[in-house]
C-alpha positions as CSV (number, residue, x, y, z in Angstrom):
1,M,0.0,0.0,0.0
2,S,1.5,3.3,-1.0
3,L,1.9,6.2,1.4
4,V,-0.8,8.2,-0.3
5,S,-3.3,5.3,0.0
6,L,-2.4,4.9,3.6
7,V,-3.0,8.5,4.4
8,A,-6.3,8.5,2.4
9,E,-7.5,5.4,4.3
10,K,-6.6,7.0,7.6
11,I,-8.5,10.2,6.7
12,A,-11.5,8.0,5.7
13,D,-11.4,6.3,9.1
14,D,-11.3,9.6,10.8
15,V,-14.4,10.8,8.9
16,R,-16.2,7.6,9.9
17,N,-15.1,8.0,13.5
18,V,-16.3,11.6,13.7
19,A,-19.7,10.6,12.2
20,N,-20.1,7.7,14.7
21,T,-18.9,9.5,17.8
22,P,-22.4,10.8,18.8
23,R,-23.9,7.4,18.4
24,E,-21.1,5.7,20.4
25,L,-21.5,8.3,23.2
26,A,-25.2,7.6,23.4
27,V,-24.6,3.8,23.5
28,E,-22.0,4.2,26.3
29,A,-24.4,6.4,28.3
30,R,-27.2,3.9,28.0
31,Y,-24.9,1.1,28.9
32,A,-23.8,3.0,32.1
33,V,-27.3,3.7,33.1
34,K,-28.3,0.0,32.6
35,A,-25.3,-1.1,34.6
36,Y,-26.3,1.1,37.4
37,R,-29.9,-0.3,37.4
38,R,-28.5,-3.8,37.5
39,G,-26.3,-2.9,40.4
40,E,-23.1,-3.4,38.5
41,L,-22.2,0.2,38.9
42,S,-22.4,2.2,42.1
43,A,-24.0,5.6,42.4
44,L,-20.5,7.0,43.3
45,Q,-19.0,5.5,40.1
46,L,-21.8,6.7,37.9
47,G,-21.6,10.2,39.4
48,R,-17.8,10.2,39.0
49,T,-18.2,9.3,35.3
50,A,-20.9,11.8,34.8
51,G,-18.9,14.5,36.6
52,A,-15.7,13.8,34.5
53,T,-17.8,13.9,31.3
54,A,-19.4,17.2,32.3
55,F,-16.0,18.7,33.3
56,A,-14.5,17.6,29.9
57,V,-17.5,19.2,28.1
58,L,-17.1,22.4,30.1
59,L,-13.4,22.5,29.4
60,V,-13.9,22.0,25.6
61,A,-16.6,24.7,25.7
62,L,-14.2,27.1,27.4
63,L,-11.5,26.4,24.8
64,L,-13.9,26.9,21.9
65,F,-15.4,30.1,23.4
66,P,-13.1,32.5,21.5
67,I,-14.2,30.8,18.2
68,Y,-17.8,31.1,19.2
69,W,-17.3,34.7,20.1
70,I,-15.8,35.4,16.7
71,A,-18.6,33.5,15.0
72,M,-21.2,35.6,16.8
73,S,-19.4,38.8,16.0
74,A,-19.4,37.8,12.3
75,I,-23.1,37.0,12.1
76,S,-24.2,40.0,14.2
77,G,-23.9,42.2,11.1
78,T,-22.0,45.0,12.8
79,G,-19.9,43.1,15.4
80,G,-22.2,44.4,18.1
81,S,-22.1,41.4,20.3
82,V,-18.4,42.2,21.0
83,Y,-18.8,45.9,21.9
84,A,-22.6,46.1,22.5
85,A,-23.5,49.0,24.7
86,G,-26.2,46.8,26.4
87,G,-23.7,44.1,27.4
88,F,-22.7,40.8,25.9
89,S,-25.3,38.7,24.2
90,F,-24.8,35.0,23.5
91,F,-26.7,35.3,20.2
92,P,-27.2,38.5,18.1
93,E,-30.7,39.8,17.8
94,N,-30.6,40.1,14.0
95,P,-28.1,37.5,12.7
96,S,-27.0,37.8,9.1
97,V,-24.7,35.8,6.9
98,Q,-24.0,38.9,4.7
99,P,-20.4,39.3,6.1
100,F,-19.6,35.7,5.0
101,V,-21.1,36.5,1.6
102,W,-19.0,39.6,1.4
103,V,-15.9,37.5,2.1
104,L,-16.6,34.8,-0.4
105,G,-18.1,37.0,-3.2
106,D,-19.6,35.5,-6.3
107,L,-19.1,31.7,-6.7
108,I,-20.2,31.3,-10.3
109,V,-18.9,29.0,-13.0
110,P,-19.4,31.0,-16.3
111,P,-20.9,29.4,-19.4
112,L,-18.4,27.9,-21.8
113,A,-18.6,27.2,-25.6
114,I,-16.8,23.9,-26.4
115,S,-16.2,23.2,-30.1
116,L,-15.4,19.7,-31.4
117,N,-14.3,19.4,-35.0
118,V,-15.8,16.5,-37.0
119,P,-13.0,14.4,-38.5
120,F,-12.5,14.5,-42.3
121,S,-15.0,17.4,-42.7
122,E,-15.3,21.1,-42.1
123,L,-18.1,20.7,-39.6
124,A,-17.9,21.5,-35.9
125,I,-20.2,20.7,-33.1
126,V,-20.5,23.4,-30.5
127,F,-21.7,22.7,-26.9
128,N,-22.7,25.5,-24.6
129,T,-22.3,24.6,-21.0
130,P,-24.8,26.2,-18.6
131,E,-23.9,28.9,-16.1
132,I,-23.6,27.3,-12.6
133,V,-24.3,29.7,-9.7
134,F,-23.3,28.5,-6.3
135,L,-23.5,32.0,-4.7
136,D,-24.5,35.3,-6.2
137,A,-23.3,38.0,-3.8
138,S,-25.7,40.6,-5.3
139,D,-28.7,38.5,-4.2
140,H,-27.6,39.2,-0.6
141,G,-27.0,43.0,-1.0
142,V,-23.2,42.7,-1.5
143,D,-22.1,44.7,-4.5
144,N,-18.4,45.0,-3.7
145,P,-17.1,41.7,-2.2
146,S,-13.7,41.3,-0.6
147,D,-10.5,40.1,-2.4
148,F,-10.5,36.9,-0.4
149,K,-10.3,34.6,-3.4
150,Q,-7.2,36.5,-4.7
151,Y,-5.6,36.4,-1.3
152,F,-6.4,32.6,-1.1
153,L,-4.8,32.0,-4.5
154,N,-1.7,34.0,-3.4
155,S,-1.5,31.9,-0.2
156,V,-1.7,28.7,-2.2
157,I,1.0,29.9,-4.6
158,V,3.3,30.6,-1.6
159,S,2.4,27.7,0.6
160,V,2.6,24.8,-1.9
161,P,6.1,25.6,-3.2
162,T,7.2,26.2,0.4
163,L,6.0,22.6,1.2
164,I,7.6,21.1,-1.9
165,L,11.0,22.9,-1.5
166,A,11.2,22.2,2.2
167,M,10.3,18.5,2.0
168,C,12.9,18.0,-0.8
169,V,15.5,18.9,1.9
170,I,13.9,17.7,5.1
171,V,13.3,14.1,4.2
172,P,16.8,13.2,2.9
173,A,18.5,15.3,5.5
174,A,16.5,13.7,8.3
175,Y,17.3,10.2,7.0
176,A,21.0,11.0,6.6
177,L,21.2,12.5,10.1
178,S,19.4,9.5,11.5
179,R,21.0,6.6,9.7
180,R,24.3,7.7,8.2
181,E,27.7,8.5,9.8
182,F,29.7,11.3,8.2
183,I,32.3,14.0,9.1
184,M,31.0,16.7,11.5
185,R,27.6,15.0,11.9
186,R,27.4,16.0,15.5
187,K,28.3,19.6,14.7
188,V,25.6,19.7,12.0
189,L,23.1,18.3,14.6
190,F,24.1,21.0,17.1
191,G,23.7,23.6,14.3
192,Y,20.2,22.4,13.7
193,V,19.4,22.7,17.3
194,L,20.8,26.3,17.3
195,F,18.6,27.3,14.4
196,T,15.5,25.7,15.9
197,Q,16.0,27.9,18.9
198,V,17.1,31.3,17.5
199,G,16.0,31.1,13.8
200,G,12.7,32.9,14.3
201,G,14.4,35.8,16.2
202,L,17.2,36.1,13.6
203,G,14.5,36.2,10.9
204,I,12.9,39.3,12.4
205,A,16.2,41.0,13.2
206,S,17.5,40.5,9.7
207,L,14.2,41.6,8.0
208,I,15.7,44.9,6.7
209,A,18.8,43.2,5.4
210,L,16.6,40.5,3.8
211,Y,14.4,43.1,2.1
212,A,17.5,45.0,0.8
213,M,18.9,41.8,-0.6
214,F,15.6,40.9,-2.3
215,V,15.4,44.3,-3.8
216,Q,19.0,44.2,-5.0
217,V,18.5,40.9,-6.9
218,G,15.0,42.0,-8.1
219,L,13.1,39.3,-6.1
220,N,11.0,41.5,-4.0
221,N,7.3,41.1,-4.6
222,N,8.0,37.6,-5.9
223,R,5.9,34.9,-4.3
224,L,8.2,32.0,-5.3
225,A,11.2,33.8,-3.8
226,L,9.1,34.3,-0.6
227,A,8.3,30.5,-0.7
228,A,12.0,29.7,-0.9
229,Y,12.7,31.9,2.1
230,Y,9.9,30.2,4.1
231,A,11.2,26.7,3.1
232,A,14.7,27.7,4.3
233,T,13.2,28.8,7.7
234,A,11.2,25.6,8.0
235,V,14.0,23.2,7.3
236,P,16.0,23.2,10.7
237,F,13.1,22.5,13.1
238,N,11.2,20.0,10.9
239,T,14.4,18.1,9.9
240,W,15.3,17.7,13.6
241,L,11.7,16.6,14.3
242,L,11.6,14.0,11.5
243,K,15.1,12.8,12.3
244,T,14.2,12.2,15.9
245,Y,11.1,10.3,14.7
246,M,13.2,8.1,12.4
247,D,15.6,7.3,15.2
248,G,12.8,5.3,16.8
249,I,12.5,2.9,13.8
250,P,14.6,-0.3,14.4
251,V,17.6,-0.6,12.1
252,S,16.8,-4.4,11.9
253,Y,13.9,-3.5,9.5
254,E,16.3,-1.9,7.0
255,E,18.7,-4.8,7.4
256,A,16.0,-7.4,6.7
257,A,15.0,-5.5,3.6
258,L,18.6,-5.4,2.4
259,V,19.0,-9.1,3.0
260,D,15.9,-9.6,0.8
261,G,17.7,-7.8,-2.0
262,A,16.0,-4.4,-1.8
263,P,18.1,-1.5,-3.2
264,P,18.6,1.5,-0.8
265,W,16.0,3.7,-2.5
266,R,13.3,1.0,-1.9
267,V,14.4,0.6,1.7
268,V,13.7,4.3,2.2
269,T,10.4,4.5,0.2
270,E,8.9,1.2,1.3
271,V,10.3,0.8,4.8
272,I,11.4,4.1,6.4
273,L,8.8,6.5,5.0
274,P,5.7,4.3,5.6
275,L,6.9,3.8,9.2
276,S,7.4,7.5,9.5
277,A,3.9,8.4,8.4
278,A,3.0,10.2,11.6
279,G,6.2,12.2,11.6
280,L,5.8,13.0,7.9
281,A,2.2,14.2,8.5
282,T,3.3,16.4,11.4
283,V,6.2,17.9,9.4
284,T,4.0,18.4,6.3
285,I,1.4,20.3,8.4
286,F,4.0,22.5,10.2
287,T,5.8,23.3,6.9
288,F,2.6,24.1,5.0
289,L,1.5,26.4,7.9
290,T,4.8,28.2,7.7
291,G,3.9,29.6,4.3
292,W,0.1,29.8,5.1
293,M,0.2,31.7,8.4
294,E,3.4,34.0,8.2
295,F,2.6,37.7,8.3
296,V,5.6,40.0,8.9
297,V,7.8,39.0,6.0
298,A,4.9,38.7,3.6
299,Q,3.7,42.2,4.4
300,T,7.2,43.5,3.9
301,M,7.9,41.8,0.6
302,L,4.6,41.7,-1.2
303,S,2.5,44.5,-2.9
304,A,-1.2,44.7,-2.4
305,D,-2.2,42.6,-5.4
306,K,0.0,39.7,-4.1
307,F,-1.0,39.8,-0.4
308,T,-1.5,36.5,1.3
309,L,-4.5,35.8,3.5
310,P,-2.9,37.0,6.8
311,V,-1.8,40.2,5.2
312,G,-5.2,40.6,3.5
313,L,-6.9,40.2,6.9
314,F,-4.8,42.9,8.4
315,A,-5.5,45.1,5.4
316,L,-9.2,45.2,6.4
317,I,-8.2,47.4,9.4
318,D,-8.9,51.0,8.4
319,E,-7.1,54.0,9.8
320,Y,-10.1,55.1,11.8
321,S,-12.3,52.0,12.2
322,I,-12.4,48.2,12.1
323,P,-15.3,46.5,10.4
324,W,-15.6,43.9,13.1
325,A,-18.3,41.7,11.4
326,R,-16.4,41.5,8.1
327,F,-13.1,41.2,10.0
328,S,-14.5,38.3,12.0
329,A,-16.1,36.6,9.0
330,F,-12.8,36.9,7.1
331,A,-10.8,35.5,10.0
332,L,-13.1,32.6,10.5
333,T,-13.2,31.7,6.8
334,F,-9.4,32.0,6.7
335,A,-8.9,29.8,9.8
336,S,-11.5,27.1,8.9
337,P,-9.2,25.0,6.6
338,V,-6.5,25.1,9.2
339,M,-8.9,24.0,12.0
340,L,-10.2,21.1,9.8
341,V,-6.6,20.0,9.1
342,Y,-5.8,20.0,12.8
343,L,-9.1,18.2,13.6
344,F,-8.3,15.3,11.3
345,A,-4.5,15.2,11.8
346,Q,-4.3,15.7,15.6
347,R,-3.5,12.0,16.3
348,Y,-0.7,12.1,13.7
349,I,0.6,15.3,15.2
350,E,0.6,13.7,18.7
351,G,2.3,10.7,17.3
352,G,4.9,12.8,15.5
353,L,5.6,14.8,18.6
354,S,6.1,11.8,20.7
355,F,9.6,11.5,19.3
356,S,9.3,7.8,18.9
357,G,8.5,6.0,15.7
358,M,7.6,2.7,17.3
359,E,5.9,3.8,20.5
360,G,3.4,1.3,21.8
């Protein structure tokens, strides 16, 4: 089974688990009540279980409260639930999805004319596809929607090359540092540790020098050059993380594959990488978010037409006012893909951060 198939199967399992969770909770609750009625469970044990469940639900609600607050601010129309003169309200009086419509804008697939030439003749058959309207912003009173789609495209153009460039360095470097002996290997490892600790601070401190260098070589306002910079900053920490994960994979697995006649590249692709799936997933997410979430360098290097989503969100702040409803809707739409990724990848992230490839 390939690595992609393995990841797809894991995601499908996660989707099924999320769908079945409410039913499983209801079944467990009924089982506990029946056990109490049969005398198999004491009132103290039942109360302890119910109290622990209530505490967990309360804790989750507290952690999710900022997201709820932003969502209420977005649908309030004016952000009134945040700064309402009459105090805080858990649900706005006149909720509206107009701020989200303003963020998304028109979602329309225009009609297309497809022409097919008939072989051995001068005839042509023309098909006109219908216009597909998913969302017409003007129907909701929005005449001038945001530039969210352009910002989203810019973020993809920056984040995807960041991921590709960084992984091309991280995977072989992590494998070499984990499995191979070479001159100054320990010094390279210490250098990686140094960059993982002070790299972020150096990036901010060297921002002016970085901007001057980009201007000198004509790469300012270039999204691919920015992606190369992000990839370089993501390499030290993520290489160290993946290397530590690979250290937990027994060397005997590689030796068995070599005895069976597998060449080195098959040992890496069919033994090491599948066993490092959790570490790879963690590193992939962290690297992608490096390009997706970064703000300071992107704002310095890019012009308005190439702003990424974080910079586009900040650009909504006016000199004299902040459109809280639109700002909240934009922030929530921007953060939704990241939250979904974390929701379905949390167990891989936990496994990748456990610093052991064979734990359990």
